[in-house]
Tab-separated table of N, CA and C in Angstrom:
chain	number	residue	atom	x	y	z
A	24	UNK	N	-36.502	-91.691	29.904
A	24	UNK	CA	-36.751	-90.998	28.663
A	24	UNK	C	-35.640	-90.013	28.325
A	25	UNK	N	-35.327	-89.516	29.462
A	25	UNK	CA	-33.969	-88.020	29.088
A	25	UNK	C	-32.810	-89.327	28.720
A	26	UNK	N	-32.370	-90.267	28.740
A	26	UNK	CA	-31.520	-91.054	28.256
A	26	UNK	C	-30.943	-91.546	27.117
A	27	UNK	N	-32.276	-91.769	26.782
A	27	UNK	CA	-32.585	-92.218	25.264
A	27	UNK	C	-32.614	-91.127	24.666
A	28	UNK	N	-32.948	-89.976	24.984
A	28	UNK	CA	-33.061	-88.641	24.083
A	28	UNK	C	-31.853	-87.866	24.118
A	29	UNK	N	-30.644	-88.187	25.264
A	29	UNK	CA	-29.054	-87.859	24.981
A	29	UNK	C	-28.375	-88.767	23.861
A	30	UNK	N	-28.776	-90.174	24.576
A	30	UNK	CA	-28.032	-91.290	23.541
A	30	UNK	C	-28.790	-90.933	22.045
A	31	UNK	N	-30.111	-90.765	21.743
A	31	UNK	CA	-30.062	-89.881	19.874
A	31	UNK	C	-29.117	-88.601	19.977
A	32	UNK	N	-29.379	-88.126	20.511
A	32	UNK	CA	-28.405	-86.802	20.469
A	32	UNK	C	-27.178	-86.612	20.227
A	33	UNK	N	-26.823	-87.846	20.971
A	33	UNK	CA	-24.861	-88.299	20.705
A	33	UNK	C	-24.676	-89.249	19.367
A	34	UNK	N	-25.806	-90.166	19.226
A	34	UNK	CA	-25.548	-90.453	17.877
A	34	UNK	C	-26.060	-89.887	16.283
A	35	UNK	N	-26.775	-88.850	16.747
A	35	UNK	CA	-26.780	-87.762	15.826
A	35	UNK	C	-25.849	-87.011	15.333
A	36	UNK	N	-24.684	-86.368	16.551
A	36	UNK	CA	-24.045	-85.774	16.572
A	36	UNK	C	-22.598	-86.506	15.739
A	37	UNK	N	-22.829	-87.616	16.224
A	37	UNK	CA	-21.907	-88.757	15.871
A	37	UNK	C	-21.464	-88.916	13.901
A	38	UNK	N	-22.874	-88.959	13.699
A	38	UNK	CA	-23.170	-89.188	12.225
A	38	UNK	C	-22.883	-88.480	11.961
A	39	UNK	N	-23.540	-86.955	11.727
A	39	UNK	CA	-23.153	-85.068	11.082
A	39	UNK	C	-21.613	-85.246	11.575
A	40	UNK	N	-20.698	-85.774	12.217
A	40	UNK	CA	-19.081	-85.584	12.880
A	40	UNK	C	-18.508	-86.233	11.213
A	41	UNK	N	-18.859	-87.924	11.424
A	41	UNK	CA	-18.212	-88.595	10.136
A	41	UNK	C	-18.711	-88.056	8.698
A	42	UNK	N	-20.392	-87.987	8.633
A	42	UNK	CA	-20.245	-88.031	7.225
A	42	UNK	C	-20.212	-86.231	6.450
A	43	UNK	N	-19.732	-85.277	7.689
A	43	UNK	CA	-18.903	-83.687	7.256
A	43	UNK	C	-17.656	-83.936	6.969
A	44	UNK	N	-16.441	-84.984	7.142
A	44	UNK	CA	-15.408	-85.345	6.522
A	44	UNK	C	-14.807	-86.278	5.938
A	45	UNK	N	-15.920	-86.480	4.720
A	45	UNK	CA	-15.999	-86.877	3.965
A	45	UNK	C	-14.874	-86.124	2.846
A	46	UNK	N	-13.424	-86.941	2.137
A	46	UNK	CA	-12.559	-86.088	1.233
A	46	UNK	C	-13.673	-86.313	-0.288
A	47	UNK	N	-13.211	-85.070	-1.014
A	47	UNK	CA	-13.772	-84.271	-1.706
A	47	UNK	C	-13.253	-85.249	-3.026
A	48	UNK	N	-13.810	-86.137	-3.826
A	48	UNK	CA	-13.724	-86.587	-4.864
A	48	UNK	C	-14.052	-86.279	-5.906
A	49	UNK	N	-14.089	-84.872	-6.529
A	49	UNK	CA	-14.728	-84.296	-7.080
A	49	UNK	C	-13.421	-83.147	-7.360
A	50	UNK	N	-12.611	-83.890	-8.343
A	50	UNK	CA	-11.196	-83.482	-8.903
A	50	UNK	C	-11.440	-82.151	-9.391
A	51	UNK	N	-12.556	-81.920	-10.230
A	51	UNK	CA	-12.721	-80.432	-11.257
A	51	UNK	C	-12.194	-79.197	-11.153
A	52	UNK	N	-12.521	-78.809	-9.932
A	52	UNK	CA	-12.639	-77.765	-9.201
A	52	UNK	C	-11.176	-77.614	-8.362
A	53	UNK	N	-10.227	-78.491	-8.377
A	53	UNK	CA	-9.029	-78.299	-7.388
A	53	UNK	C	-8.001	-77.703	-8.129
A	54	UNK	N	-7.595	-77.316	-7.878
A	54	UNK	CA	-5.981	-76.436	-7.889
A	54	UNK	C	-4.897	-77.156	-8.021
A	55	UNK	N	-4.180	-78.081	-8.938
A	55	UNK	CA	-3.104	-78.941	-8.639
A	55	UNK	C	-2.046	-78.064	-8.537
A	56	UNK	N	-1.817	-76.805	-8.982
A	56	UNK	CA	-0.218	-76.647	-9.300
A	56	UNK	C	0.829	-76.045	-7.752
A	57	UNK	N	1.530	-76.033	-8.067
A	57	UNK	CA	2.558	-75.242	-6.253
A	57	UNK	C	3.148	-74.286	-7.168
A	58	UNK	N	3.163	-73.206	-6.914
A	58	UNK	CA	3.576	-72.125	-6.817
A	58	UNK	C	4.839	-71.876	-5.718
A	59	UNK	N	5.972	-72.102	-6.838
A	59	UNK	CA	7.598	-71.886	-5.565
A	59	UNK	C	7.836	-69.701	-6.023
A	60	UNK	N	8.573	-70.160	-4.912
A	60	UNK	CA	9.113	-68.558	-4.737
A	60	UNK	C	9.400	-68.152	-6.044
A	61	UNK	N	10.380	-69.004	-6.616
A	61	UNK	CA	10.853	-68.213	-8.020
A	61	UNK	C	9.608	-67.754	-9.474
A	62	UNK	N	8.784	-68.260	-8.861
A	62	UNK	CA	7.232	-68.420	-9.611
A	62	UNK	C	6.587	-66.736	-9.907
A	63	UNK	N	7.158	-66.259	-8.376
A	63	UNK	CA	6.509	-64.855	-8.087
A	63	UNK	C	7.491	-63.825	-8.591
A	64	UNK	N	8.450	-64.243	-8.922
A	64	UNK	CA	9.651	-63.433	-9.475
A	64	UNK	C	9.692	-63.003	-10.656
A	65	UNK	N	8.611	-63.646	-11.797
A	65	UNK	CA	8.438	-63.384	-13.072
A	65	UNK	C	9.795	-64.135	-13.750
A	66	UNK	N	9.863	-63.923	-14.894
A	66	UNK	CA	10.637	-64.527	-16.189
A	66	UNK	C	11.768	-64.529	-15.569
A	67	UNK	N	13.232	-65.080	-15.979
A	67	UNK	CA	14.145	-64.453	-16.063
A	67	UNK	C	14.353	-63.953	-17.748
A	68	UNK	N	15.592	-62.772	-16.923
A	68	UNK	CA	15.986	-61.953	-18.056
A	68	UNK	C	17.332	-61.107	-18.119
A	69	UNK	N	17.345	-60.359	-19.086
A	69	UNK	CA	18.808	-60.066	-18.789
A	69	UNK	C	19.073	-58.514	-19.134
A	70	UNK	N	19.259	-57.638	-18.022
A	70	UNK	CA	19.292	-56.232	-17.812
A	70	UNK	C	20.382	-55.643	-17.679
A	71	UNK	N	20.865	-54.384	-17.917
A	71	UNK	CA	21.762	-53.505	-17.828
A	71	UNK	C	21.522	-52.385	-16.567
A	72	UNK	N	22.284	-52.240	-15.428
A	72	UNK	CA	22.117	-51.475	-14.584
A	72	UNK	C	22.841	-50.803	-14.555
A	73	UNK	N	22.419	-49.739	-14.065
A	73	UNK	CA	23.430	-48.018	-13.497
A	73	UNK	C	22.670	-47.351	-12.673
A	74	UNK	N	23.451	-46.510	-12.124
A	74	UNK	CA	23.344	-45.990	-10.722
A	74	UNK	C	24.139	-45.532	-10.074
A	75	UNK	N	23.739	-44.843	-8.993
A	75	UNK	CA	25.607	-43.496	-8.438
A	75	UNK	C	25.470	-44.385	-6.982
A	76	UNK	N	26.266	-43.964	-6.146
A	76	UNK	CA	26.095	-44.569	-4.830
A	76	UNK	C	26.593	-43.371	-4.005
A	77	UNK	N	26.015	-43.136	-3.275
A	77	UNK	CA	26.335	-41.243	-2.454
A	77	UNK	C	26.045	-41.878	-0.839
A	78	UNK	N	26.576	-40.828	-0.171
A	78	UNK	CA	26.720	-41.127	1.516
A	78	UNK	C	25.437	-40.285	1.765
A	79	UNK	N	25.493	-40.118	3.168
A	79	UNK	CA	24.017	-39.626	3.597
A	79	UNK	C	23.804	-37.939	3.392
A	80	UNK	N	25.422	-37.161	2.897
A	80	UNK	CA	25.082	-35.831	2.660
A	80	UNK	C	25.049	-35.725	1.076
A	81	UNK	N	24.960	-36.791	0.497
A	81	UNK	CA	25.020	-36.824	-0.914
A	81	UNK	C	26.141	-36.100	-2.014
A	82	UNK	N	27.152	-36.851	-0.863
A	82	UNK	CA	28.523	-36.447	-1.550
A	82	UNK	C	29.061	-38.246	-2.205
A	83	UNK	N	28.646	-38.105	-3.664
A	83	UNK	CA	29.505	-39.297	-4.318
A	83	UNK	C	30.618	-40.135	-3.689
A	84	UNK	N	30.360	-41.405	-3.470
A	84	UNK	CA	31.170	-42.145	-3.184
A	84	UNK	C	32.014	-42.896	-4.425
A	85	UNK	N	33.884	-43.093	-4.238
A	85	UNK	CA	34.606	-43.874	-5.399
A	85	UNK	C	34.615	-45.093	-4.443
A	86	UNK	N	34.981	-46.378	-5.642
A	86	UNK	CA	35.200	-47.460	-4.598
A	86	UNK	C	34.759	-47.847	-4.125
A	87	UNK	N	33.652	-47.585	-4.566
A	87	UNK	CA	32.628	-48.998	-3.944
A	87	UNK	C	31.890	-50.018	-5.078
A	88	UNK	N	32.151	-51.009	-4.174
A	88	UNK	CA	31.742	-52.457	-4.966
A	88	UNK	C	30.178	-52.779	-4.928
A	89	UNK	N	29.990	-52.718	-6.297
A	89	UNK	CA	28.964	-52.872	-5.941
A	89	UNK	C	28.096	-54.222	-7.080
A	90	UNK	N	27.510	-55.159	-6.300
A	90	UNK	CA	27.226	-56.626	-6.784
A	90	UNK	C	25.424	-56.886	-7.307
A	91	UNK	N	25.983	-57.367	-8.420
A	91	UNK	CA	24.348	-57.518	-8.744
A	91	UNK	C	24.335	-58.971	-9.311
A	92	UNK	N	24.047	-60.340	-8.593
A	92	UNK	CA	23.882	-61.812	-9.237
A	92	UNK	C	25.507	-62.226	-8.957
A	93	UNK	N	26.223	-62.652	-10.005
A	93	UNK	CA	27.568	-62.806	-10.581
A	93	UNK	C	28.141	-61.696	-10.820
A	94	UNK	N	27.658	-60.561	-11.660
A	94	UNK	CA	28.277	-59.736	-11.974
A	94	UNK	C	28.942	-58.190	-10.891
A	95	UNK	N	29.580	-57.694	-11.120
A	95	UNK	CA	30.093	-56.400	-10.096
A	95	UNK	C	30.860	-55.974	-10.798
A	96	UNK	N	30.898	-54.141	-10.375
A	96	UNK	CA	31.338	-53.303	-10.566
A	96	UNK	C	31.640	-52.494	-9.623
A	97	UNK	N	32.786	-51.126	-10.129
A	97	UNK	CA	33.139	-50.555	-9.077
A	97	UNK	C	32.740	-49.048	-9.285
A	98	UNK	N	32.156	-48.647	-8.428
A	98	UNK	CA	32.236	-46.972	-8.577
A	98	UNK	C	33.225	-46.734	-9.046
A	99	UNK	N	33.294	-45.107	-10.133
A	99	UNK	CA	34.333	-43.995	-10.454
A	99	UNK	C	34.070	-42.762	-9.190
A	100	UNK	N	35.265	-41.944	-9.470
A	100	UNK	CA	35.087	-40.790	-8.840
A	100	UNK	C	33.639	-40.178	-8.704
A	101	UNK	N	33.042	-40.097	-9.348
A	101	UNK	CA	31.506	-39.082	-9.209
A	101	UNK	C	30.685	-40.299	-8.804
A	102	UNK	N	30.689	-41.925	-8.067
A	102	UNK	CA	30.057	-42.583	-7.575
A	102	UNK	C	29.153	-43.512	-8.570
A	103	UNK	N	29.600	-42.830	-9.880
A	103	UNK	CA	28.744	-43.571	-10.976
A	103	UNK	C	29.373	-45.506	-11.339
A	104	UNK	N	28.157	-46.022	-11.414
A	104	UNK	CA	28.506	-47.552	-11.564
A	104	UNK	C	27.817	-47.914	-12.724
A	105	UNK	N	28.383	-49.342	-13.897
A	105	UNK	CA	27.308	-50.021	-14.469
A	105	UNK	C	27.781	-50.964	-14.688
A	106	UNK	N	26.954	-51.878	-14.707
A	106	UNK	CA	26.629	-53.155	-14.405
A	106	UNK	C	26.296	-54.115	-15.509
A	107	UNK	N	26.598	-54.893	-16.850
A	107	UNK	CA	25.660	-54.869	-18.341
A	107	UNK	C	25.746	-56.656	-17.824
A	108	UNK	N	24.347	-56.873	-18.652
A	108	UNK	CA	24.022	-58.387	-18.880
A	108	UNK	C	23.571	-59.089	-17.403
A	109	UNK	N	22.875	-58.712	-16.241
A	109	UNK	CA	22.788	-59.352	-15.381
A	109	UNK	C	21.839	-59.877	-15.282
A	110	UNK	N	21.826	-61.415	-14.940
A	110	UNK	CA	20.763	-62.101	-14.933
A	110	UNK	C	19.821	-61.799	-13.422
A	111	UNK	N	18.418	-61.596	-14.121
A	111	UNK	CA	17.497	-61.186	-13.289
A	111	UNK	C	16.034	-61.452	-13.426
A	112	UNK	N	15.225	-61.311	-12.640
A	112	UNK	CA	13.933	-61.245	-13.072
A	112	UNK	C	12.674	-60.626	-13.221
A	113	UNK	N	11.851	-60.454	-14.038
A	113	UNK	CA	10.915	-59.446	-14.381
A	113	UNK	C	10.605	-58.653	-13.026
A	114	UNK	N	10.529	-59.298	-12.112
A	114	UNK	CA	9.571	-58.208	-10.878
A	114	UNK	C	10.871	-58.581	-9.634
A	115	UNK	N	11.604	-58.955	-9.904
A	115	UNK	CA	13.079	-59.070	-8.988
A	115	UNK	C	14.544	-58.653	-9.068
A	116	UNK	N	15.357	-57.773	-9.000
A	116	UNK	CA	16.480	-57.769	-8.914
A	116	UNK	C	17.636	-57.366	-7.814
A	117	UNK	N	18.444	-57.817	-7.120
A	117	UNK	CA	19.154	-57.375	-5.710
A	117	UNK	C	20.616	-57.003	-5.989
A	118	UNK	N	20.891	-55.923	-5.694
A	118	UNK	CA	22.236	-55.287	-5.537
A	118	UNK	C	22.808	-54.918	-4.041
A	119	UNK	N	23.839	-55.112	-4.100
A	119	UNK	CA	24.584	-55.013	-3.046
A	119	UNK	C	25.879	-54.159	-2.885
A	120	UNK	N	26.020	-52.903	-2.166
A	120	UNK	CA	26.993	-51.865	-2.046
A	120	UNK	C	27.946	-52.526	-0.623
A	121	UNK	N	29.156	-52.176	-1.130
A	121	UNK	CA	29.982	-52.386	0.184
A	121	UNK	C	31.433	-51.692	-0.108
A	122	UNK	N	31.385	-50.920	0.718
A	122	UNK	CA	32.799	-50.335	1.310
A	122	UNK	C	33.229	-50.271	2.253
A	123	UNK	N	34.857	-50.376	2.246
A	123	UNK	CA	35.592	-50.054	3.789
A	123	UNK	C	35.118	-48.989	4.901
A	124	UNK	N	34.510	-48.995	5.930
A	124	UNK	CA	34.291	-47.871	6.799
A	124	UNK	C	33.061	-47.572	6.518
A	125	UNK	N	32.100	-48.508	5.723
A	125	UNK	CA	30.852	-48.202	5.673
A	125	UNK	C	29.648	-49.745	5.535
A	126	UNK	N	28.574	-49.452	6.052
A	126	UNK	CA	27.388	-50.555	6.577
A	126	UNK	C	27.446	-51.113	5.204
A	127	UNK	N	27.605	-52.173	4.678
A	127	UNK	CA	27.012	-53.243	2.932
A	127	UNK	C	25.323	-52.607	3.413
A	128	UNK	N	25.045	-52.738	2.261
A	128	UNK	CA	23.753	-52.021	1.301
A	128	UNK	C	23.272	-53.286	0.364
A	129	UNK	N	22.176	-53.349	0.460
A	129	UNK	CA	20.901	-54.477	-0.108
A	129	UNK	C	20.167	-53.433	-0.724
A	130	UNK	N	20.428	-53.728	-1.645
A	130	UNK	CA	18.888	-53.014	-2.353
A	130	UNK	C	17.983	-53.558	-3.348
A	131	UNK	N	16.881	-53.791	-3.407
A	131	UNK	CA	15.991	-54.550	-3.932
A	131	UNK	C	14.980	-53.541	-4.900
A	132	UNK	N	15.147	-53.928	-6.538
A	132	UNK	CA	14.053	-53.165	-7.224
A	132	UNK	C	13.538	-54.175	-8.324
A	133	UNK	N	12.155	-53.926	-9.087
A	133	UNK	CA	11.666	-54.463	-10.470
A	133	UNK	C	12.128	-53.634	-11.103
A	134	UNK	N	13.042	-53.817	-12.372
A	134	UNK	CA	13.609	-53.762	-12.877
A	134	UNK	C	12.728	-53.130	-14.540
A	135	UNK	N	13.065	-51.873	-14.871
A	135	UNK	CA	11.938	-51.442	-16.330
A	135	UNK	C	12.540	-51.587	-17.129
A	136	UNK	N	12.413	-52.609	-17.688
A	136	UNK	CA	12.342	-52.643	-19.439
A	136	UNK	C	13.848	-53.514	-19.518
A	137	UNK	N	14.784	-53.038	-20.373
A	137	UNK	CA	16.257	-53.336	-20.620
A	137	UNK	C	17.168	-52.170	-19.425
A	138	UNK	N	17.047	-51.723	-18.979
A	138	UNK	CA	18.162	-50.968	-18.422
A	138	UNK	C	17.537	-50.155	-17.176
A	139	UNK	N	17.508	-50.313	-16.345
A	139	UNK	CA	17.591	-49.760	-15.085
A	139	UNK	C	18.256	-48.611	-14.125
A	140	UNK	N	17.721	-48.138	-13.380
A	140	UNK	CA	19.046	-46.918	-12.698
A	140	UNK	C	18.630	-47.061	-11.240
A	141	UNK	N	19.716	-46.637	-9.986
A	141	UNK	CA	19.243	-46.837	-8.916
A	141	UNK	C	20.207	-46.130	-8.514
A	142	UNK	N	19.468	-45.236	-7.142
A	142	UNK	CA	20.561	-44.558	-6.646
A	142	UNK	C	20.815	-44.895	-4.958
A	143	UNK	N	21.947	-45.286	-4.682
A	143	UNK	CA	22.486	-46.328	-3.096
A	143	UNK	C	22.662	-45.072	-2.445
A	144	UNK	N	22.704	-45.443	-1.245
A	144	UNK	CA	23.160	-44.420	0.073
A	144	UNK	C	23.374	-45.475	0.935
A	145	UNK	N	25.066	-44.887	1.253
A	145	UNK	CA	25.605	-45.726	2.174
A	145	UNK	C	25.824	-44.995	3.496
A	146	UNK	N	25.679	-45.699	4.543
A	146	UNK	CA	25.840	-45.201	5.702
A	146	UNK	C	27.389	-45.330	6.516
A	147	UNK	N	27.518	-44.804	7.116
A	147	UNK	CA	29.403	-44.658	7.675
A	147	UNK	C	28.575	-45.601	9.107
A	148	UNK	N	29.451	-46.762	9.265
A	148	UNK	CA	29.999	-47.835	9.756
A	148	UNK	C	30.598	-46.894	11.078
A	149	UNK	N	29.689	-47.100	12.485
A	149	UNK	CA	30.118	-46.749	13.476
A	149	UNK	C	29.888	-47.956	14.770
A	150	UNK	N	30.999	-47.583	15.633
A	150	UNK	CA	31.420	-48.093	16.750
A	150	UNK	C	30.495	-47.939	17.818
A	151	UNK	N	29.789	-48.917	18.609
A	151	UNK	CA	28.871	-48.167	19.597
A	151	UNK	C	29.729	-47.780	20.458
A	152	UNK	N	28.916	-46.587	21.674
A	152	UNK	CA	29.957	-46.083	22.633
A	152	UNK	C	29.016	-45.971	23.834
A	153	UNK	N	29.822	-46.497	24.881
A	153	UNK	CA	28.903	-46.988	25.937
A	153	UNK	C	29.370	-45.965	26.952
A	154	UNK	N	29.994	-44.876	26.970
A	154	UNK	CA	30.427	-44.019	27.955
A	154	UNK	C	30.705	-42.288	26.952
A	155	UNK	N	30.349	-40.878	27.987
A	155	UNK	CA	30.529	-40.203	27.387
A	155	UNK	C	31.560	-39.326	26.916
A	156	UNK	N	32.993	-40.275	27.256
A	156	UNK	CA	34.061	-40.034	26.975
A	156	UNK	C	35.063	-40.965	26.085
A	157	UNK	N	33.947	-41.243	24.662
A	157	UNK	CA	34.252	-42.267	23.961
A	157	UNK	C	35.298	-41.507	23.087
A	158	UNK	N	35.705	-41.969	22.036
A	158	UNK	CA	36.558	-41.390	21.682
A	158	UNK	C	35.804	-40.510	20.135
A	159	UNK	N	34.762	-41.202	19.939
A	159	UNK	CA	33.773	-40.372	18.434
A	159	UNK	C	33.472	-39.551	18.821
A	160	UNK	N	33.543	-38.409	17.799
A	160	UNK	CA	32.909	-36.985	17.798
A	160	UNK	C	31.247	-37.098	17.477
A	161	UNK	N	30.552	-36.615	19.015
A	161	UNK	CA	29.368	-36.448	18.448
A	161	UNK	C	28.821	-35.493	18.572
A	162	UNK	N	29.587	-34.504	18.482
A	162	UNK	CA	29.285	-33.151	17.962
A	162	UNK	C	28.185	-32.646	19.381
A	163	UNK	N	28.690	-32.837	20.220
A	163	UNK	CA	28.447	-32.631	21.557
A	163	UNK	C	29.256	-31.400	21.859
A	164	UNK	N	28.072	-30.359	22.484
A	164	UNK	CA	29.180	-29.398	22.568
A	164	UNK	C	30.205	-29.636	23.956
A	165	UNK	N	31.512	-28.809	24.258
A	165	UNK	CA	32.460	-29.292	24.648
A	165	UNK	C	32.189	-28.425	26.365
A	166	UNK	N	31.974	-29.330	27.479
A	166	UNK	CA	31.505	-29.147	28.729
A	166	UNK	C	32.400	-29.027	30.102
A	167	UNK	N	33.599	-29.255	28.862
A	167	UNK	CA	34.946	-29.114	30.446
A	167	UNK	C	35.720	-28.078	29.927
A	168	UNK	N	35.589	-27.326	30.514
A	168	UNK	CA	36.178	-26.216	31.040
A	168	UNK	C	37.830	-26.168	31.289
């Protein structure tokens, strides 16, 4: 008797297995579309940027390049940049700072309206130093006598 009452059991189990994956023919309700990355980016469009680019004591940087799509510009003396007509998109735009003796800069903003402003901070581009008689000043006070 316990035999026959495993063997229903397994072919119970058997049946509820196949006819729970069963595909869903019942089109109405599904979702056809894919959604790609550029989807989440909103429209494209076409913006005017400006913005200063300053070091970490917020002393203006000249000369630096700075890239937005195709287009680039270069800092003036007071660190001021602009940038006109760059193709971009409603909730996306990426700029990129780079100078000699200093880390390139990514910067990522949504972009308001027609014209934009952003302000970069670049960091000074250092050497690691694996001993404490490297040759960078790190403002260590001075221990030899």
């Amino acid at each position: 008797m316990k035999s026959v009452l495993s063997i229903w059991l397994v072919l119970f189990i058997c049946f509820l297995n196949t006819t729970s994956c069963r595909e869903n023919t019942d089109k109405t309700n599904q979702n056809n579309t894919i959604n790609t990355f550029a989807d989440y980016l909103g429209e494209p469009i076409k913006i005017d940027l400006k913005g200063k680019v300053m070091d970490l004591n917020n002393t203006p940087l000249d000369s630096v390049l700075v890239v937005a799509g195709n287009k680039s510009a270069t800092t003036d003396e007071y660190g001021n940049f602009t940038i006109n007509n760059v193709s971009a998109h409603q909730e996306f735009v990426a700029l990129e700072a780079q100078r000699k003796d200093y880390k390139n800069t990514m910067v990522t903003l949504a972009p308001k309206k027609d014209t934009s402003a952003v302000n970069i901070i670049l960091l000074k581009a250092t050497e690691p130093c694996l001993f404490w008689f490297c040759k960078h000043n790190h403002n260590l006070p001075n221990t030899i006598d």
